[in-house]
Coordinates of C-alpha atoms in Angstrom, one line a residue:
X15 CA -54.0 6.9 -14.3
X16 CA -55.5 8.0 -11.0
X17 CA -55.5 4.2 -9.8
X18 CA -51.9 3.5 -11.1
X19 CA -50.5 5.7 -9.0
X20 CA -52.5 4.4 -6.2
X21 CA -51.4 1.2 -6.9
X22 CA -47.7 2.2 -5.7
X23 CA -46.0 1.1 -9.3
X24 CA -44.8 4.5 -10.2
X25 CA -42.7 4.2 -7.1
X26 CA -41.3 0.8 -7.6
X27 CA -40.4 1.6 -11.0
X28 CA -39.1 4.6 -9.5
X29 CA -36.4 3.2 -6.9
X30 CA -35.9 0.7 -9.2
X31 CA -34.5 2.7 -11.8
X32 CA -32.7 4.7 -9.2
X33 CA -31.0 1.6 -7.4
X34 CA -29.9 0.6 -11.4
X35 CA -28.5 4.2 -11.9
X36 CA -26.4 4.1 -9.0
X37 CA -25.2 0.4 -10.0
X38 CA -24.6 2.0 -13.6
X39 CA -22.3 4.8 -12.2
X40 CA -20.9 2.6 -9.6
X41 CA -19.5 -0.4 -11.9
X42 CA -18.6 2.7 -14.6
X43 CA -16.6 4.4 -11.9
X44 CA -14.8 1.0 -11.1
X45 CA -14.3 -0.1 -14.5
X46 CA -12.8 3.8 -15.2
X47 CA -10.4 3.1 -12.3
X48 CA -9.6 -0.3 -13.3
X49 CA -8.7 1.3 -16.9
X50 CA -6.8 3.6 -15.9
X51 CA -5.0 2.0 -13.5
X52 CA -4.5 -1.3 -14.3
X53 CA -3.9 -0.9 -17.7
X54 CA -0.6 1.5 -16.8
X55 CA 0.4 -2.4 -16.3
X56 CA 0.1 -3.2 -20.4
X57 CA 3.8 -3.1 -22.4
X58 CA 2.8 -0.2 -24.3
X59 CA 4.5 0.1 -27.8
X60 CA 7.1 2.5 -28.0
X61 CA 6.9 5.2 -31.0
X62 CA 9.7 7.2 -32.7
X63 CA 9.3 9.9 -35.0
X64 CA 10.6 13.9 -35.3
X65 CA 8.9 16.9 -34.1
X66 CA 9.6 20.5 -34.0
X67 CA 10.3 22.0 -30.8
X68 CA 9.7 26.0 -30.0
X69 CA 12.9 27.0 -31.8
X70 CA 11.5 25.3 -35.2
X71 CA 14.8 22.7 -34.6
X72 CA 13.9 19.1 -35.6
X73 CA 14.6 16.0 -33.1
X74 CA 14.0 12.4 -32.7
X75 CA 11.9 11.7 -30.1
X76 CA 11.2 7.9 -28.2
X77 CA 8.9 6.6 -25.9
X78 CA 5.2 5.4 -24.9
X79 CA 2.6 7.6 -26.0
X80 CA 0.6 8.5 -22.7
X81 CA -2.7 10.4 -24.1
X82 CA -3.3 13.2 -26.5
X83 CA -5.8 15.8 -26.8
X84 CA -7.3 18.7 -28.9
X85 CA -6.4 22.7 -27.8
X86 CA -7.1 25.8 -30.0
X87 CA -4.1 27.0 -32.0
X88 CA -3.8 30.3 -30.4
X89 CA -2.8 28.3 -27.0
X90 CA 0.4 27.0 -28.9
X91 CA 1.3 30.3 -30.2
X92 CA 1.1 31.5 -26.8
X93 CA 4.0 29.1 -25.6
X94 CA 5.9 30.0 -28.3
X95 CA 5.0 27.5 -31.2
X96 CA 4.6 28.5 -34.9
X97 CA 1.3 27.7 -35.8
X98 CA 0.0 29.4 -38.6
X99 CA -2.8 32.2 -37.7
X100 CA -5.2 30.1 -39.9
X101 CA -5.3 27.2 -37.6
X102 CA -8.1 27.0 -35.4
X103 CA -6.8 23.3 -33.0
X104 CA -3.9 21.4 -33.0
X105 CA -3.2 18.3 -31.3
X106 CA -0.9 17.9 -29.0
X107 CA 0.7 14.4 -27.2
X108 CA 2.0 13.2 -24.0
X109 CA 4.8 11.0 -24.6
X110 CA 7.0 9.3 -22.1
X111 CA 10.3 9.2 -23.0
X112 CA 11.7 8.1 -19.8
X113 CA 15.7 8.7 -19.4
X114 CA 14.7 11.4 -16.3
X115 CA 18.6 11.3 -15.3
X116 CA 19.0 12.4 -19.1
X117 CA 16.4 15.3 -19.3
X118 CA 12.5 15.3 -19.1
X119 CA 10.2 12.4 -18.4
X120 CA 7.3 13.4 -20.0
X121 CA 6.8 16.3 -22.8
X122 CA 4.0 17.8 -24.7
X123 CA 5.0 17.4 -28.2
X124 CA 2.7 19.2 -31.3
X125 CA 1.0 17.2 -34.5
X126 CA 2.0 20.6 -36.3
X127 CA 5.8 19.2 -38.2
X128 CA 5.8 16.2 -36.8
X129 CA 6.8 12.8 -38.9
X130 CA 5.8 9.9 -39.5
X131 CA 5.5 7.6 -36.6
X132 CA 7.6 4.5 -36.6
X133 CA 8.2 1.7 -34.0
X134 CA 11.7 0.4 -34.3
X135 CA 12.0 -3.3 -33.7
X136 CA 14.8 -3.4 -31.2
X137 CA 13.6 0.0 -29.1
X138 CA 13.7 -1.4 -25.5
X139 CA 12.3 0.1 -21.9
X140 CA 14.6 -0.8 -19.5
X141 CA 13.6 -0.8 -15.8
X142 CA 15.5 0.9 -13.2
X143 CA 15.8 1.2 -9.3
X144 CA 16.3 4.6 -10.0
X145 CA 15.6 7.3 -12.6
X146 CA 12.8 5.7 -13.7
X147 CA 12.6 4.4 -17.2
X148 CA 15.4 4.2 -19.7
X149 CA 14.2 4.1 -23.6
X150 CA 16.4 3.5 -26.4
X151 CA 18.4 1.2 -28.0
X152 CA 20.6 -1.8 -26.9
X153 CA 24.3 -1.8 -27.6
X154 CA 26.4 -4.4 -26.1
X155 CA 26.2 -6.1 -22.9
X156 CA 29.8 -6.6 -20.9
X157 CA 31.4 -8.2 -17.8
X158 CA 33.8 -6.4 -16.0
X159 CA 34.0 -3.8 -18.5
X160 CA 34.5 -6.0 -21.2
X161 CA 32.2 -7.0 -24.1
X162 CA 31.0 -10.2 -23.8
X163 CA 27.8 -9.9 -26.8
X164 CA 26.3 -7.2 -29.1
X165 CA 23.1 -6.6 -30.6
X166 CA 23.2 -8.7 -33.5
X167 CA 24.8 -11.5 -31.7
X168 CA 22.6 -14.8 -31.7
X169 CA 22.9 -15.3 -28.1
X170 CA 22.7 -11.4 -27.3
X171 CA 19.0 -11.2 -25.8
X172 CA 19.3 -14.6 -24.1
X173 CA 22.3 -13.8 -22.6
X174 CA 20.9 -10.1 -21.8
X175 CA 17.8 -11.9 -19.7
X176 CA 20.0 -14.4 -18.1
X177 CA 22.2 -11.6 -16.9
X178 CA 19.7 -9.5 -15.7
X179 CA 17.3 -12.7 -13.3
X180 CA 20.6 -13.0 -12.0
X181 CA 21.4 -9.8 -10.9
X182 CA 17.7 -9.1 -9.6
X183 CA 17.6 -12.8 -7.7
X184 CA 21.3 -11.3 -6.1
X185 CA 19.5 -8.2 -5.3
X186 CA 17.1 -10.0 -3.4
X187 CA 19.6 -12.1 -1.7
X188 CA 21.4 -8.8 -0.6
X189 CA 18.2 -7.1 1.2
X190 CA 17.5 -10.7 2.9
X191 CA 20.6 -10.3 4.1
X192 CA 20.0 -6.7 5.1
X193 CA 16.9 -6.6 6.4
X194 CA 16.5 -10.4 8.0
X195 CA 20.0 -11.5 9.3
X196 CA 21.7 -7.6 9.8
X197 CA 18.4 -6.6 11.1
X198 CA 18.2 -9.4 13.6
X199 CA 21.7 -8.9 14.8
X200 CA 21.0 -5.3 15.5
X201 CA 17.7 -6.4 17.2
X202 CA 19.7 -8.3 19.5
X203 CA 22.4 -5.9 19.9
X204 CA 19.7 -3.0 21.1
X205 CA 18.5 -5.4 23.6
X206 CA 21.8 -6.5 25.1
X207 CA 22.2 -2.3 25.6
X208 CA 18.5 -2.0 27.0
X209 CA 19.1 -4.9 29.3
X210 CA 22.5 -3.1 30.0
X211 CA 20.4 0.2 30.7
X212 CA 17.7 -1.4 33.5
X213 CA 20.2 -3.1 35.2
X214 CA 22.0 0.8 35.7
X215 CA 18.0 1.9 36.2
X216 CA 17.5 -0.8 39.0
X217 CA 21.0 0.2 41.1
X218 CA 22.4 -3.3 41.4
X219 CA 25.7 -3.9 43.3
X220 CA 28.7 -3.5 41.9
X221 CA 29.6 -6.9 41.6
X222 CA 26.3 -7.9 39.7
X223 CA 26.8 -5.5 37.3
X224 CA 30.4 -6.4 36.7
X225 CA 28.9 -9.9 36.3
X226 CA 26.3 -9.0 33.8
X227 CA 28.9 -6.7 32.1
X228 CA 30.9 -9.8 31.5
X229 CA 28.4 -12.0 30.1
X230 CA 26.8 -9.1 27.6
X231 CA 30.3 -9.1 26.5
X232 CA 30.5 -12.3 25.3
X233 CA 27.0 -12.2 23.9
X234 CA 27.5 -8.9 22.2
X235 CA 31.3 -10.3 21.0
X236 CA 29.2 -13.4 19.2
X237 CA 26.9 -11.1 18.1
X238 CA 30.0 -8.6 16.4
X239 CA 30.9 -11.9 14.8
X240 CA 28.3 -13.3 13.1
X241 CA 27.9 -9.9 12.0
X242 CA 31.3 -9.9 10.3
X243 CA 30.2 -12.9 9.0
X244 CA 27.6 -11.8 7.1
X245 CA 28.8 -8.9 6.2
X246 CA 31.3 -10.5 4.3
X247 CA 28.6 -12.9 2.5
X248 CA 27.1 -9.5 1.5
X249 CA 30.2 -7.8 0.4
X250 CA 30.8 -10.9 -1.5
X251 CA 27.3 -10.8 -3.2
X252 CA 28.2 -7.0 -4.1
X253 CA 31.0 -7.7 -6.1
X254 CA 29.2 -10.1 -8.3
X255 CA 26.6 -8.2 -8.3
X256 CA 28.5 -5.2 -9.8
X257 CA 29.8 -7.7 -12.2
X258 CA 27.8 -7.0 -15.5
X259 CA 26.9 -3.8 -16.8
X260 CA 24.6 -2.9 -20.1
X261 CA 25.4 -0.6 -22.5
X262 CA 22.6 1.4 -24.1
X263 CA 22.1 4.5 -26.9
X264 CA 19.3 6.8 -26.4
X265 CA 17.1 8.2 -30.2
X266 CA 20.0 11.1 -30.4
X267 CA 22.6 8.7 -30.4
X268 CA 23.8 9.6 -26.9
X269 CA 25.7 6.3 -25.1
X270 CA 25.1 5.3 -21.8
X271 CA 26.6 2.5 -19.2
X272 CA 23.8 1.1 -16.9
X273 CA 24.9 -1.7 -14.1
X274 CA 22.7 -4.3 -14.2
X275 CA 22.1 -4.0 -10.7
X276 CA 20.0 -1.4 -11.0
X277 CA 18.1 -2.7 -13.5
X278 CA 14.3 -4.6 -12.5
X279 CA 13.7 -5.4 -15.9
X280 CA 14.5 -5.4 -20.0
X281 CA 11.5 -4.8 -22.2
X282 CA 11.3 -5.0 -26.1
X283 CA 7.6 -4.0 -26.0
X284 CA 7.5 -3.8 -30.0
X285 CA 9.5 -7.4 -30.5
X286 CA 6.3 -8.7 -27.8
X287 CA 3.3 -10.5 -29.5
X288 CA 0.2 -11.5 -27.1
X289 CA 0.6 -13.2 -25.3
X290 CA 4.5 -12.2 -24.6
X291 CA 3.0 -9.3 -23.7
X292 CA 0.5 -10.8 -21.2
X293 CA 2.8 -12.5 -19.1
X294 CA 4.5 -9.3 -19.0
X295 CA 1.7 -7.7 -18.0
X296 CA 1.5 -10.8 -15.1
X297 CA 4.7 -9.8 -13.7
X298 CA 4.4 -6.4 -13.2
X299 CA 0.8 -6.6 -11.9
X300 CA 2.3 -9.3 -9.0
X301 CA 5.4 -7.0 -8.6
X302 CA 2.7 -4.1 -7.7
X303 CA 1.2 -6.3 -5.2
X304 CA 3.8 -8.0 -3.5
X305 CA 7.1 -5.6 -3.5
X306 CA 7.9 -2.6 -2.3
X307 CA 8.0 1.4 -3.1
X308 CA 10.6 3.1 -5.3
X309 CA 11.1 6.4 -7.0
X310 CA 9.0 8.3 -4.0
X311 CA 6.4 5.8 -4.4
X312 CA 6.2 6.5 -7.8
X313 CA 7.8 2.9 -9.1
X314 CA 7.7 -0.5 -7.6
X315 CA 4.6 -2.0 -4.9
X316 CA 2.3 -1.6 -2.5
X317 CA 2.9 -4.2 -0.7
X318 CA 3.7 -2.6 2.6
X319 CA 0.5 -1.0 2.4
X320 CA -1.3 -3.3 1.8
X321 CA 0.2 -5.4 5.0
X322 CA -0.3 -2.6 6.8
X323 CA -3.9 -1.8 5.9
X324 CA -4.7 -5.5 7.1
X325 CA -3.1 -5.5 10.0
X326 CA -4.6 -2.3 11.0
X327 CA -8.1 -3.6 10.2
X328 CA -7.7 -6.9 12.3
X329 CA -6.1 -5.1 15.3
X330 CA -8.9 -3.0 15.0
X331 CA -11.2 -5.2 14.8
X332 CA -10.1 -7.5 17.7
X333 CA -10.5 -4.3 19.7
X334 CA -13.5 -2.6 18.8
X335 CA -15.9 -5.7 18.8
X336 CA -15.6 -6.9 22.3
X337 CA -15.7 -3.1 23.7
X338 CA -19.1 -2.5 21.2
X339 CA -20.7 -5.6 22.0
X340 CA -20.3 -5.5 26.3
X341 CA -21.5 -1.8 25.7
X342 CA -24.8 -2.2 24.1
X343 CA -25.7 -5.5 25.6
X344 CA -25.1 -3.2 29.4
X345 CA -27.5 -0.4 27.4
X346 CA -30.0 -3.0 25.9
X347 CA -30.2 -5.6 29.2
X348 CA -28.8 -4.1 31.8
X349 CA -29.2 -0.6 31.9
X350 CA -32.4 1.0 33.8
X351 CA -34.3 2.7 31.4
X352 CA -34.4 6.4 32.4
X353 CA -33.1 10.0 30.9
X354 CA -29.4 9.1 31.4
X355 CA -29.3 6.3 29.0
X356 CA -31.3 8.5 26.8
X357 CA -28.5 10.9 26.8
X358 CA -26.3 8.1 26.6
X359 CA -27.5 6.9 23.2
X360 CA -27.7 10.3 22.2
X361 CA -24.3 11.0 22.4
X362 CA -23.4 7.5 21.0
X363 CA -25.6 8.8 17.8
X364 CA -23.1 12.1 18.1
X365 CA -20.4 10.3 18.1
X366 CA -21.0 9.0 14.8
X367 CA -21.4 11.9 13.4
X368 CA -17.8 13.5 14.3
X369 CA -15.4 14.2 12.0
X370 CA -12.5 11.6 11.8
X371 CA -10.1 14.2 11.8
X372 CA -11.1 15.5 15.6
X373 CA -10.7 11.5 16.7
X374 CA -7.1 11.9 15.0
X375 CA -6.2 15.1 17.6
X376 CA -7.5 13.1 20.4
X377 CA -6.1 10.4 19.6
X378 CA -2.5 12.2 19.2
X379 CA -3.2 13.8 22.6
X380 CA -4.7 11.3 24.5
X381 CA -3.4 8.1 23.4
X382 CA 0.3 8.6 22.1
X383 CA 1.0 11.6 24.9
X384 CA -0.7 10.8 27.2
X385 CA -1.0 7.2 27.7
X386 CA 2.0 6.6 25.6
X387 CA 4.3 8.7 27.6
X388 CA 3.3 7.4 30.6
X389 CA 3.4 3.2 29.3
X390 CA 7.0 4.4 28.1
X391 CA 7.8 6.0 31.7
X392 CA 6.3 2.8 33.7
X393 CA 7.5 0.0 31.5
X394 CA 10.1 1.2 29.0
X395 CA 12.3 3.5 31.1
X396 CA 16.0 2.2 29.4
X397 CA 14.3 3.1 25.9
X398 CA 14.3 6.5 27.4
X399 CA 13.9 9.6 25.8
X400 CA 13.7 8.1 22.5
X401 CA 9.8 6.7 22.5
X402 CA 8.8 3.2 22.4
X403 CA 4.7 4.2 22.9
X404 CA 4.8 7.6 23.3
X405 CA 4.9 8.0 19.5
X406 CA 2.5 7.2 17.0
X407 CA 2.6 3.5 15.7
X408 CA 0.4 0.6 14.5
X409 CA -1.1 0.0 17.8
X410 CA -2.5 4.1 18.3
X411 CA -3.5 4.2 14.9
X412 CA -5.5 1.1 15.5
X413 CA -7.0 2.2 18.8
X414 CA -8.0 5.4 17.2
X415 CA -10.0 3.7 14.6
X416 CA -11.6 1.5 17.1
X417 CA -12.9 5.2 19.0
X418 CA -14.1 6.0 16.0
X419 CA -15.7 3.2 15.0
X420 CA -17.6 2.0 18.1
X421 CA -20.4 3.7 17.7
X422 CA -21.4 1.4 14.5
X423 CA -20.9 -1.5 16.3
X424 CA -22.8 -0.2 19.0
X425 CA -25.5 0.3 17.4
X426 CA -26.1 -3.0 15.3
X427 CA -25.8 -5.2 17.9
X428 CA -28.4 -3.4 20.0
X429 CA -30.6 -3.3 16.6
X430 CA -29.3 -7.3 16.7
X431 CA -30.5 -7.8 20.2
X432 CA -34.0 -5.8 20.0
X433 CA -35.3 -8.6 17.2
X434 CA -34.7 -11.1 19.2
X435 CA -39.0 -12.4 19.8
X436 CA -39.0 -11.8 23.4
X437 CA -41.0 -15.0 23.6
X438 CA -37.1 -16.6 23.2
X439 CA -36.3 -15.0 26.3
X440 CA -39.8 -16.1 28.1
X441 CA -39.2 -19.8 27.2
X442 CA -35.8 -20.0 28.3
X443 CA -37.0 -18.2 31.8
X444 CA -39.5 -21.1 31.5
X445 CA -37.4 -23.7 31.7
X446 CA -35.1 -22.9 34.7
X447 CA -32.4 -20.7 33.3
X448 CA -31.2 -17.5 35.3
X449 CA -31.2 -14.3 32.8
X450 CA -28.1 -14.4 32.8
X451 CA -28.0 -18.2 31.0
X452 CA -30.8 -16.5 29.0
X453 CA -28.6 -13.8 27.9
X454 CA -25.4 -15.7 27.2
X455 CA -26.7 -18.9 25.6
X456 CA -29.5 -18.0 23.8
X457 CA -30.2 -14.3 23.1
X458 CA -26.4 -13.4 22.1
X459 CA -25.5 -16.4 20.3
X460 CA -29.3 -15.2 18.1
X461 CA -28.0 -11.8 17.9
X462 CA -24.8 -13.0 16.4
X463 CA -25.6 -11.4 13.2
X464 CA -26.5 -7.7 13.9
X465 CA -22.9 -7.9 15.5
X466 CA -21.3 -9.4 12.6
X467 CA -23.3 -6.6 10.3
X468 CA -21.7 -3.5 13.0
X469 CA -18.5 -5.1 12.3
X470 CA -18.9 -5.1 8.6
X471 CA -19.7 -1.2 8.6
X472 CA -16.9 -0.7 11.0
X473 CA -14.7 -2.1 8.7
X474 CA -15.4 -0.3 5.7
X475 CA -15.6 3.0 6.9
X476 CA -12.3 2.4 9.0
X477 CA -10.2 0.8 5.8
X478 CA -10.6 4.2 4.5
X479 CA -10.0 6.4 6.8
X480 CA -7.2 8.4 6.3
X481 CA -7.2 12.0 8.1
X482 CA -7.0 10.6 11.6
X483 CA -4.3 7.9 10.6
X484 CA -2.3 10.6 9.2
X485 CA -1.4 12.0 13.2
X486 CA -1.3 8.6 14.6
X487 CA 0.2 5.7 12.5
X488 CA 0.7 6.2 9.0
X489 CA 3.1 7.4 7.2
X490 CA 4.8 7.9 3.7
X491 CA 7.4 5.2 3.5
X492 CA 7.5 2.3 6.2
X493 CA 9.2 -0.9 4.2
X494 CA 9.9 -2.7 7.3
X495 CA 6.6 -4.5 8.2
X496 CA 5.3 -4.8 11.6
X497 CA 5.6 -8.4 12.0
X498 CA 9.0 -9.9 11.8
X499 CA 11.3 -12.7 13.7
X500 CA 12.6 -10.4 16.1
X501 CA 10.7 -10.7 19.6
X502 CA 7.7 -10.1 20.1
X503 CA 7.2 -10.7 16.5
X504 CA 3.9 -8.4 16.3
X505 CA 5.6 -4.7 16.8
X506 CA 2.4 -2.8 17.5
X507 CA 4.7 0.8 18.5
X508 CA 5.9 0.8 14.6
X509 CA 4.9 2.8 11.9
X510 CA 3.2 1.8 9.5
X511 CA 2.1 2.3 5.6
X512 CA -1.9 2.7 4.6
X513 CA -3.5 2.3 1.2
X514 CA -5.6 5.2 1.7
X515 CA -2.7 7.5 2.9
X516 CA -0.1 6.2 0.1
X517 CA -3.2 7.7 -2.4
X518 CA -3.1 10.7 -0.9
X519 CA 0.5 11.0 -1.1
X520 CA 1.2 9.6 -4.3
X521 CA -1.9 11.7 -5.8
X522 CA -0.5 15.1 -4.3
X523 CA 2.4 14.8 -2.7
X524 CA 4.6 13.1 -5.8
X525 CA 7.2 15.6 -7.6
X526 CA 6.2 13.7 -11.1
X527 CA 2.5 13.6 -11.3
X528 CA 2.3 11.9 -14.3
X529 CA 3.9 8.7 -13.3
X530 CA 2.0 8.9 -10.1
X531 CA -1.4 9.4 -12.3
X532 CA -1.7 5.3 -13.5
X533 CA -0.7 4.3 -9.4
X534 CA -3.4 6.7 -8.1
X535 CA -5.4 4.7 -9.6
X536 CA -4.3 1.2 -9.3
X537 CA -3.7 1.8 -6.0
X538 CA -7.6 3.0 -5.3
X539 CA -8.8 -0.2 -7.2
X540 CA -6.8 -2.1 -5.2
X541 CA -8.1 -0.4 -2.1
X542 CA -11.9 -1.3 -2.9
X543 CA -11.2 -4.7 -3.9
X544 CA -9.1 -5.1 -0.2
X545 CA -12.4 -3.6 1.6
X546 CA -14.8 -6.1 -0.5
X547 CA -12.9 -8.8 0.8
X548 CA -12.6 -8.1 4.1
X549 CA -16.3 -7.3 3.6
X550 CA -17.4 -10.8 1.9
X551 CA -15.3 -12.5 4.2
X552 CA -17.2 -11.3 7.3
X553 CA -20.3 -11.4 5.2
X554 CA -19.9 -15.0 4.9
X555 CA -19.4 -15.6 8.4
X556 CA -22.1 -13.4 9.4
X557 CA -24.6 -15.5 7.0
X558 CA -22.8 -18.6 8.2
X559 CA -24.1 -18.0 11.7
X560 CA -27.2 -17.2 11.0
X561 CA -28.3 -20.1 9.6
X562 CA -26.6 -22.0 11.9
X563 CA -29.0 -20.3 14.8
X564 CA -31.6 -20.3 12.8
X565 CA -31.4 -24.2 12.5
X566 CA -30.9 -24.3 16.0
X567 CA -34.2 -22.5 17.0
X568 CA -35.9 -24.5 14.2

């Protein structure tokens, strides 16, 4: 036993079964996530059946059945149920039941009177751009107010889901219009009044500015017109937008009209077999990834965030690794070895070791007050007082992270730079080339690596962060994305949206927590796969260069 343990096994089988526990709880914790979250995707069946409520009154109730668990008896009682005194647990269910303009999204109900559970052929979830979920039953669908097909009818459900890609592929025609052609027009029109604005800034004559006054008219007069123009496209898309409308019935027989321009989408989850189901499942999933928020981020994408989180990290990234690697190649080569870089490197180490939060208040004072307001006085005096830098935006938020991220990349590339063989740098001294050649050619290009691996930990650590972003950047709900047409097509002052933030808000910030509960965690999942990309993809480069030097010094 004695020369077992000498042997060093028991601690090999030791951090071996360590380094497979934490891959256990790691892939469990991802696959729980992935469950939960990605699963909210699924067309879940939709129940009916009767229950009791407090009063001992029977109703129908419909909907998805969300989870159920096990409570003692007396618990019930206590909110007023009648459970009998010689029942120890009852189980109770969550059930969504949607119609939230109607009454309560999700309820509680009791097993204790309820019937038998039934799932009625033509139940049907319809998707809307606002209150959430409608469950019932279809009635009849019409065009302007007229009844064109009811249920029953053969062509009914073809008509129904021709009806409704129209009005959603409208919808989408409307917001282009919105957003890309309105938006540019009024891009154009606030720089005709900035332009306006410097030339009143600068003093010019009198009879420059009538000049100039006189050609922004006519620019702002096309400007008014194409407006009009498309304005009137738009209006025109309204009204056949508004065109069809869907009349529906909800379990208590209660009628409703619903325009089928707010509708996303007409489920008959029960009616679905497999693989109906699975390309449903498809489309939402992609409509998660690629559209945007609705409902208070509650409903709909997170695609904003996602474009946002990106962009963030490049930006970032294009910052933080030039600034890391001049730094410790000046403390590694350059620097005379003495206390002061001692206490350099110290604080470097310290620096790591701040909270993010305290980087977010510097960042809010330093960089958006202070050097915002003054890049705002110096070049942006005609946006003047409303902010162009002197607010917090992609490119603060960004700059933040890079501060706090530095001293990773500092690090690794002087960890890169001390295994370099200093035989390298003896040979190429040998030969004729100046230490500077010697440092350029051959020992960065060899210490490519330990860079790459800084900027790998930078970039995980700064995709989630989300204290400081929270005072510099990032906020709630930022549709518009900062890259566009407009000039200069990257917007760096906007605002921006953040995976890490939008699970913070969504998490605790949501008035319905249960239909927040599924995004929370499809929206994390999403978040880790996003950071193991970036992270393989720089990975890959990083491997890519090595054995590309490695070849070379071969």
């Amino acid at each position: 036993m004695k020369a077992w343990f000498k042997s060093g096994a028991p601690w090999v089988w030791l951090n071996g079964g360590a380094v497979a526990l934490c891959m256990i709880m790691v892939v469990g914790l991802l696959g729980l996530i992935a469950v939960r979250g990605f699963g909210h995707f699924w067309p879940a069946d939709l129940v009916q059946m009767s229950v009791l409520d407090r009063d001992g009154d029977r109703q129908e109730v419909l909907g998805e059945l969300v989870r159920k668990e096990v409570i003692p008896a007396r618990v019930a009682r206590t909110n007023g149920y009648a459970v009998g005194e010689d029942v120890p647990l009852v189980t109770r269910y969550l059930i969504k039941q949607g119609n939230r303009d109607l009454g309560s999204d999700f309820q509680w109900y009791l097993d204790v009177g309820m019937g038998e559970w039934h799932y009625p052929e033509n139940a049907i979830v319809v998707e809307r751009r606002e209150w959430g979920n409608f469950y019932g039953f279809p009635v009849a669908l019409k065009e302007h107010g007229e009844v064109i097909s009811r249920l029953g009818d053969e062509d009914f459900w073809p008509e129904v889901e021709a009806r409704v890609e129209r009005s959603v592929d409208l919808h989408k025609e409307i917001r282009r219009k919105e957003r890309v052609e309105i938006g540019s027009i009024n891009h154009k029109l606030e720089r005709l009044r900035l332009e306006r604005r410097r030339l009143e800034l600068q003093g010019v004559s009198p009879e420059e500015m009538a000049q100039a006054e006189e050609q922004f008219a006519v620019e702002r007069e096309a400007l008014n017109e194409e407006y009009r123009r498309i304005k009137a496209e738009r209006d025109a898309i309204y009204e056949q937008i508004e065109r069809d409308s869907f009349d529906v019935e909800t379990v208590n027989g209660m009628e409703k009209t619903i325009h089928l321009h707010n509708i996303v989408r007409v489920t008959r989850s029960n009616h679905l077999g497999v693989f109906g189901k699975l390309a449903h499942y498809m489309d939402r999933f992609w409509e998660f990834l690629t559209e945007e928020p609705r409902e208070a981020n509650t409903e709909g994408g997170i695609f904003p965030a996602i474009f946002g989180t990106v962009t963030m990290v490049i930006v970032m990234s294009i910052m933080v690794t030039p600034l890391g690697v001049l730094a410790a190649i000046y403390l590694r080569e350059y620097a005379r070895q003495g206390t002061v870089l001692k206490l350099i490197r110290i604080s470097v180490y310290n620096l790591a070791g701040v909270p993010s939060i305290v980087y977010g208040v510097f960042g809010l004072g330093f960089f958006v007050y202070f050097l915002g307001g003054n890049i705002d006085e110096l070049f942006f005096p005609a946006s003047l007082p409303a902010p162009t830098f002197g607010t917090p935006g992609l490119f603060w938020a960004s700059l933040t992270l890079a501060l706090l991220t530095l001293p990773v990349v500092i690090v690794s590339t002087e960890e890169g730079l001390a295994r370099i063989p200093s035989t390298i740098r003896q040979g190429s001294l040998a030969l004729g080339a100046t230490k500077s050649e010697t440092l350029w050619k051959v020992v960065v290009p060899l210490a490519t690596p330990g860079m790459m691996t800084g900027l790998i930990l930078a970039i995980a650590r700064a995709a989630g962060e989300v204290a400081p972003l929270m005072l510099v950047g990032v906020v709630k709900l930022a549709p518009s994305l900062p890259i566009d047409g407009n000039y200069p097509y990257i917007h760096l002052d906007q605002k921006i949206m953040h995976l890490g933030f939008h699970i913070y808000d969504v998490g605790f910030q949501s008035p319905n927590v249960e239909a927040a509960r599924p995004l929370v965690y499809a929206t994390a999942l999403t978040l880790v796969l996003l950071i193991i990309i970036l992270n393989l993809t720089a990975i890959k480069i990083r491997n890519t260069l090595r054995e590309k030097y490695r070849s070379a010094s071969d």
